[in-house]
């Protein structure tokens, strides 16, 4: 990595020209490695941010679904059932209804 090379960050062009070929090659190779690492890191963050954006709708949908299930469960727990069964025959409806209300 470039941290292992003893070239100050404010190196002037003249100072670079005075370095021998091997030192320049080492600096260039180190800078290329660093550049590759930075590009891979940026690429990873780019893919990750796109994945998050693509999946955001799915996450919101799942959370909305879970919220609805919880609300339904709460409603069911507070539900009071008042049902009466009667016949469907018109002639018996009033008679059956009166029997279920007693």
Tab-separated table of N, CA and C in Angstrom:
chain	number	residue	atom	x	y	z
A	1	UNK	N	0.834	-1.183	0.000
A	1	UNK	CA	0.000	0.000	0.000
A	1	UNK	C	0.875	1.241	0.000
A	2	UNK	N	0.309	2.358	-0.411
A	2	UNK	CA	1.079	3.588	-0.542
A	2	UNK	C	1.574	4.085	0.809
A	3	UNK	N	0.996	3.626	1.911
A	3	UNK	CA	1.437	4.044	3.232
A	3	UNK	C	2.837	3.510	3.538
A	4	UNK	N	3.240	2.449	2.859
A	4	UNK	CA	4.548	1.847	3.090
A	4	UNK	C	5.650	2.536	2.301
A	5	UNK	N	5.285	3.449	1.435
A	5	UNK	CA	6.270	4.123	0.591
A	5	UNK	C	6.551	5.488	1.191
A	6	UNK	N	7.826	5.831	1.319
A	6	UNK	CA	8.215	7.079	1.959
A	6	UNK	C	8.248	8.239	0.976
A	7	UNK	N	7.092	8.602	0.471
A	7	UNK	CA	6.986	9.760	-0.409
A	7	UNK	C	5.985	10.697	0.246
A	8	UNK	N	6.430	11.895	0.632
A	8	UNK	CA	5.496	12.821	1.274
A	8	UNK	C	4.371	13.217	0.324
A	9	UNK	N	3.176	13.481	0.859
A	9	UNK	CA	2.041	13.814	0.001
A	9	UNK	C	2.249	15.083	-0.818
A	10	UNK	N	3.133	15.967	-0.352
A	10	UNK	CA	3.357	17.220	-1.075
A	10	UNK	C	4.580	17.142	-1.989
A	11	UNK	N	4.881	15.958	-2.473
A	11	UNK	CA	6.043	15.766	-3.335
A	11	UNK	C	5.886	16.587	-4.606
A	12	UNK	N	6.913	17.331	-4.914
A	12	UNK	CA	6.867	18.158	-6.122
A	12	UNK	C	7.259	17.326	-7.340
A	13	UNK	N	6.980	17.870	-8.493
A	13	UNK	CA	7.313	17.173	-9.740
A	13	UNK	C	8.819	16.935	-9.827
A	14	UNK	N	9.592	17.904	-9.397
A	14	UNK	CA	11.048	17.775	-9.456
A	14	UNK	C	11.533	16.637	-8.553
A	15	UNK	N	10.947	16.528	-7.377
A	15	UNK	CA	11.331	15.450	-6.464
A	15	UNK	C	10.973	14.086	-7.050
A	16	UNK	N	9.828	14.007	-7.719
A	16	UNK	CA	9.447	12.748	-8.359
A	16	UNK	C	10.394	12.401	-9.498
A	17	UNK	N	10.811	13.396	-10.232
A	17	UNK	CA	11.737	13.150	-11.342
A	17	UNK	C	13.097	12.669	-10.848
A	18	UNK	N	13.436	12.982	-9.624
A	18	UNK	CA	14.724	12.563	-9.067
A	18	UNK	C	14.689	11.156	-8.466
A	19	UNK	N	13.496	10.558	-8.373
A	19	UNK	CA	13.411	9.189	-7.860
A	19	UNK	C	13.908	8.214	-8.919
A	20	UNK	N	14.471	7.098	-8.445
A	20	UNK	CA	14.899	6.114	-9.442
A	20	UNK	C	13.677	5.346	-9.961
A	21	UNK	N	13.865	4.627	-11.040
A	21	UNK	CA	12.778	3.944	-11.743
A	21	UNK	C	12.051	2.959	-10.834
A	22	UNK	N	12.784	2.209	-10.049
A	22	UNK	CA	12.165	1.211	-9.169
A	22	UNK	C	11.222	1.865	-8.154
A	23	UNK	N	11.642	2.994	-7.593
A	23	UNK	CA	10.790	3.701	-6.629
A	23	UNK	C	9.508	4.207	-7.295
A	24	UNK	N	9.638	4.716	-8.509
A	24	UNK	CA	8.459	5.192	-9.242
A	24	UNK	C	7.501	4.042	-9.556
A	25	UNK	N	8.069	2.913	-9.974
A	25	UNK	CA	7.242	1.741	-10.277
A	25	UNK	C	6.508	1.287	-9.013
A	26	UNK	N	7.197	1.271	-7.880
A	26	UNK	CA	6.564	0.889	-6.610
A	26	UNK	C	5.420	1.833	-6.251
A	27	UNK	N	5.650	3.117	-6.438
A	27	UNK	CA	4.607	4.109	-6.142
A	27	UNK	C	3.397	3.891	-7.048
A	28	UNK	N	3.646	3.703	-8.330
A	28	UNK	CA	2.549	3.509	-9.293
A	28	UNK	C	1.772	2.235	-8.974
A	29	UNK	N	2.487	1.152	-8.694
A	29	UNK	CA	1.805	-0.103	-8.361
A	29	UNK	C	0.965	0.037	-7.092
A	30	UNK	N	1.516	0.710	-6.123
A	30	UNK	CA	0.781	0.916	-4.878
A	30	UNK	C	-0.466	1.774	-5.112
A	31	UNK	N	-0.329	2.821	-5.892
A	31	UNK	CA	-1.479	3.683	-6.193
A	31	UNK	C	-2.541	2.929	-6.987
A	32	UNK	N	-2.114	2.062	-7.884
A	32	UNK	CA	-3.077	1.254	-8.648
A	32	UNK	C	-3.841	0.297	-7.732
A	33	UNK	N	-3.122	-0.335	-6.783
A	33	UNK	CA	-3.794	-1.222	-5.819
A	33	UNK	C	-4.816	-0.443	-4.993
A	34	UNK	N	-4.396	0.725	-4.509
A	34	UNK	CA	-5.315	1.560	-3.729
A	34	UNK	C	-6.527	1.957	-4.563
A	35	UNK	N	-6.284	2.333	-5.805
A	35	UNK	CA	-7.371	2.746	-6.700
A	35	UNK	C	-8.351	1.594	-6.929
A	36	UNK	N	-7.822	0.394	-7.152
A	36	UNK	CA	-8.668	-0.794	-7.339
A	36	UNK	C	-9.519	-1.047	-6.092
A	37	UNK	N	-8.906	-0.910	-4.943
A	37	UNK	CA	-9.612	-1.110	-3.675
A	37	UNK	C	-10.733	-0.080	-3.525
A	38	UNK	N	-10.448	1.170	-3.833
A	38	UNK	CA	-11.472	2.220	-3.735
A	38	UNK	C	-12.611	1.964	-4.714
A	39	UNK	N	-12.264	1.541	-5.920
A	39	UNK	CA	-13.302	1.260	-6.919
A	39	UNK	C	-14.197	0.110	-6.474
A	40	UNK	N	-13.599	-0.947	-5.927
A	40	UNK	CA	-14.387	-2.085	-5.436
A	40	UNK	C	-15.302	-1.666	-4.287
A	41	UNK	N	-14.778	-0.835	-3.398
A	41	UNK	CA	-15.584	-0.358	-2.272
A	41	UNK	C	-16.758	0.472	-2.765
A	42	UNK	N	-16.497	1.387	-3.693
A	42	UNK	CA	-17.573	2.215	-4.251
A	42	UNK	C	-18.589	1.362	-5.000
A	43	UNK	N	-18.105	0.375	-5.728
A	43	UNK	CA	-19.001	-0.518	-6.458
A	43	UNK	C	-19.893	-1.290	-5.491
A	44	UNK	N	-19.315	-1.757	-4.392
A	44	UNK	CA	-20.092	-2.479	-3.379
A	44	UNK	C	-21.184	-1.581	-2.802
A	45	UNK	N	-20.833	-0.353	-2.428
A	45	UNK	CA	-21.825	0.568	-1.869
A	45	UNK	C	-22.892	0.920	-2.890
A	46	UNK	N	-22.505	1.031	-4.151
A	46	UNK	CA	-23.483	1.328	-5.206
A	46	UNK	C	-24.484	0.185	-5.335
A	47	UNK	N	-23.982	-1.060	-5.383
A	47	UNK	CA	-24.876	-2.227	-5.475
A	47	UNK	C	-25.774	-2.327	-4.246
A	48	UNK	N	-25.197	-2.095	-3.078
A	48	UNK	CA	-25.965	-2.183	-1.837
A	48	UNK	C	-27.071	-1.142	-1.807
A	49	UNK	N	-26.765	0.084	-2.210
A	49	UNK	CA	-27.798	1.129	-2.194
A	49	UNK	C	-28.890	0.823	-3.210
A	50	UNK	N	-28.526	0.250	-4.351
A	50	UNK	CA	-29.540	-0.129	-5.344
A	50	UNK	C	-30.409	-1.270	-4.815
A	51	UNK	N	-29.790	-2.245	-4.152
A	51	UNK	CA	-30.555	-3.358	-3.566
A	51	UNK	C	-31.537	-2.847	-2.517
A	52	UNK	N	-31.075	-1.925	-1.687
A	52	UNK	CA	-31.965	-1.360	-0.668
A	52	UNK	C	-33.134	-0.623	-1.313
A	53	UNK	N	-32.849	0.140	-2.356
A	53	UNK	CA	-33.917	0.868	-3.044
A	53	UNK	C	-34.896	-0.098	-3.704
A	54	UNK	N	-34.366	-1.155	-4.321
A	54	UNK	CA	-35.232	-2.140	-4.980
A	54	UNK	C	-36.110	-2.883	-3.977
A	55	UNK	N	-35.572	-3.158	-2.809
A	55	UNK	CA	-36.298	-3.952	-1.817
A	55	UNK	C	-37.120	-3.115	-0.845
A	56	UNK	N	-36.993	-1.800	-0.938
A	56	UNK	CA	-37.714	-0.929	-0.012
A	56	UNK	C	-39.218	-1.172	-0.080
A	57	UNK	N	-39.764	-1.270	-1.286
A	57	UNK	CA	-41.203	-1.502	-1.441
A	57	UNK	C	-41.625	-2.824	-0.811
A	58	UNK	N	-40.811	-3.850	-0.981
A	58	UNK	CA	-41.137	-5.155	-0.396
A	58	UNK	C	-41.122	-5.080	1.129
A	59	UNK	N	-40.140	-4.395	1.686
A	59	UNK	CA	-40.052	-4.266	3.143
A	59	UNK	C	-41.259	-3.504	3.677
A	60	UNK	N	-41.617	-2.412	3.004
A	60	UNK	CA	-42.780	-1.625	3.430
A	60	UNK	C	-44.048	-2.469	3.347
A	61	UNK	N	-44.188	-3.250	2.284
A	61	UNK	CA	-45.368	-4.107	2.127
A	61	UNK	C	-45.454	-5.135	3.250
A	62	UNK	N	-44.339	-5.769	3.572
A	62	UNK	CA	-44.324	-6.770	4.648
A	62	UNK	C	-44.664	-6.119	5.989
A	63	UNK	N	-44.086	-4.950	6.259
A	63	UNK	CA	-44.386	-4.267	7.518
A	63	UNK	C	-45.853	-3.860	7.593
A	64	UNK	N	-46.403	-3.410	6.478
A	64	UNK	CA	-47.819	-3.042	6.426
A	64	UNK	C	-48.685	-4.284	6.686
A	65	UNK	N	-48.322	-5.403	6.081
A	65	UNK	CA	-49.047	-6.661	6.269
A	65	UNK	C	-49.021	-7.094	7.740
A	66	UNK	N	-47.846	-7.034	8.358
A	66	UNK	CA	-47.711	-7.409	9.769
A	66	UNK	C	-48.540	-6.476	10.646
A	67	UNK	N	-48.530	-5.190	10.328
A	67	UNK	CA	-49.328	-4.223	11.079
A	67	UNK	C	-50.818	-4.547	10.968
A	68	UNK	N	-51.262	-4.915	9.769
A	68	UNK	CA	-52.671	-5.286	9.574
A	68	UNK	C	-53.035	-6.546	10.360
A	69	UNK	N	-52.131	-7.518	10.382
A	69	UNK	CA	-52.379	-8.745	11.156
A	69	UNK	C	-52.521	-8.404	12.641
A	70	UNK	N	-51.625	-7.557	13.140
A	70	UNK	CA	-51.690	-7.171	14.557
A	70	UNK	C	-52.988	-6.426	14.855
A	71	UNK	N	-53.390	-5.523	13.963
A	71	UNK	CA	-54.636	-4.777	14.164
A	71	UNK	C	-55.841	-5.713	14.120
A	72	UNK	N	-55.821	-6.665	13.207
A	72	UNK	CA	-56.922	-7.632	13.109
A	72	UNK	C	-56.999	-8.485	14.369
A	73	UNK	N	-55.857	-8.932	14.853
A	73	UNK	CA	-55.818	-9.741	16.078
A	73	UNK	C	-56.374	-8.949	17.255
A	74	UNK	N	-55.993	-7.689	17.365
A	74	UNK	CA	-56.507	-6.838	18.439
A	74	UNK	C	-58.015	-6.674	18.319
A	75	UNK	N	-58.490	-6.464	17.099
A	75	UNK	CA	-59.931	-6.320	16.873
A	75	UNK	C	-60.671	-7.595	17.238
A	76	UNK	N	-60.116	-8.744	16.876
A	76	UNK	CA	-60.762	-10.021	17.195
A	76	UNK	C	-60.833	-10.252	18.700
A	77	UNK	N	-59.804	-9.844	19.410
A	77	UNK	CA	-59.796	-10.017	20.865
A	77	UNK	C	-60.868	-9.161	21.535
A	78	UNK	N	-61.204	-8.031	20.927
A	78	UNK	CA	-62.198	-7.125	21.503
A	78	UNK	C	-63.595	-7.333	20.918
A	79	UNK	N	-63.739	-8.298	20.056
A	79	UNK	CA	-65.009	-8.515	19.367
A	79	UNK	C	-66.002	-9.233	20.277
A	80	UNK	N	-67.209	-8.696	20.325
A	80	UNK	CA	-68.289	-9.344	21.060
A	80	UNK	C	-69.226	-9.951	20.035
A	81	UNK	N	-69.412	-11.248	20.126
A	81	UNK	CA	-70.238	-11.940	19.141
A	81	UNK	C	-71.682	-11.962	19.624
A	82	UNK	N	-72.572	-11.416	18.816
A	82	UNK	CA	-74.014	-11.431	19.089
A	82	UNK	C	-74.700	-12.014	17.865
A	83	UNK	N	-74.779	-13.313	17.815
A	83	UNK	CA	-75.417	-13.929	16.650
A	83	UNK	C	-76.593	-14.776	17.099
A	84	UNK	N	-77.573	-14.825	16.239
A	84	UNK	CA	-78.753	-15.649	16.498
A	84	UNK	C	-79.060	-16.428	15.238
A	85	UNK	N	-79.273	-17.692	15.390
A	85	UNK	CA	-79.587	-18.532	14.235
A	85	UNK	C	-81.097	-18.692	14.134
A	86	UNK	N	-81.600	-18.467	12.958
A	86	UNK	CA	-83.039	-18.668	12.707
A	86	UNK	C	-83.206	-19.398	11.395
A	87	UNK	N	-84.384	-19.895	11.174
A	87	UNK	CA	-84.670	-20.613	9.943
A	87	UNK	C	-84.830	-19.641	8.783
A	88	UNK	N	-84.688	-20.151	7.607
A	88	UNK	CA	-84.874	-19.318	6.423
A	88	UNK	C	-86.310	-19.361	5.921
A	89	UNK	N	-87.133	-20.185	6.536
A	89	UNK	CA	-88.534	-20.266	6.100
A	89	UNK	C	-89.292	-19.043	6.610
A	90	UNK	N	-89.910	-18.379	5.713
A	90	UNK	CA	-90.593	-17.133	6.040
A	90	UNK	C	-91.637	-17.321	7.135
A	91	UNK	N	-92.357	-18.408	7.099
A	91	UNK	CA	-93.435	-18.637	8.068
A	91	UNK	C	-92.905	-18.850	9.484
A	92	UNK	N	-91.647	-19.281	9.612
A	92	UNK	CA	-91.092	-19.582	10.938
A	92	UNK	C	-90.128	-18.513	11.461
A	93	UNK	N	-89.809	-17.500	10.657
A	93	UNK	CA	-88.779	-16.530	11.047
A	93	UNK	C	-89.127	-15.858	12.370
A	94	UNK	N	-90.302	-15.298	12.487
A	94	UNK	CA	-90.663	-14.595	13.720
A	94	UNK	C	-90.665	-15.533	14.918
A	95	UNK	N	-91.201	-16.717	14.763
A	95	UNK	CA	-91.283	-17.688	15.854
A	95	UNK	C	-89.876	-18.111	16.303
A	96	UNK	N	-88.981	-18.419	15.330
A	96	UNK	CA	-87.607	-18.835	15.661
A	96	UNK	C	-86.836	-17.692	16.328
A	97	UNK	N	-87.032	-16.489	15.852
A	97	UNK	CA	-86.323	-15.341	16.410
A	97	UNK	C	-86.726	-15.130	17.865
A	98	UNK	N	-87.988	-15.236	18.133
A	98	UNK	CA	-88.462	-15.061	19.509
A	98	UNK	C	-87.887	-16.131	20.430
A	99	UNK	N	-87.710	-17.340	19.931
A	99	UNK	CA	-87.147	-18.424	20.750
A	99	UNK	C	-85.670	-18.174	21.065
A	100	UNK	N	-84.939	-17.576	20.120
A	100	UNK	CA	-83.502	-17.353	20.347
A	100	UNK	C	-83.248	-16.178	21.269
A	101	UNK	N	-84.200	-15.285	21.416
A	101	UNK	CA	-83.987	-14.117	22.269
A	101	UNK	C	-84.371	-14.357	23.717
A	102	UNK	N	-84.960	-15.497	24.013
A	102	UNK	CA	-85.377	-15.798	25.394
A	102	UNK	C	-84.215	-16.192	26.247
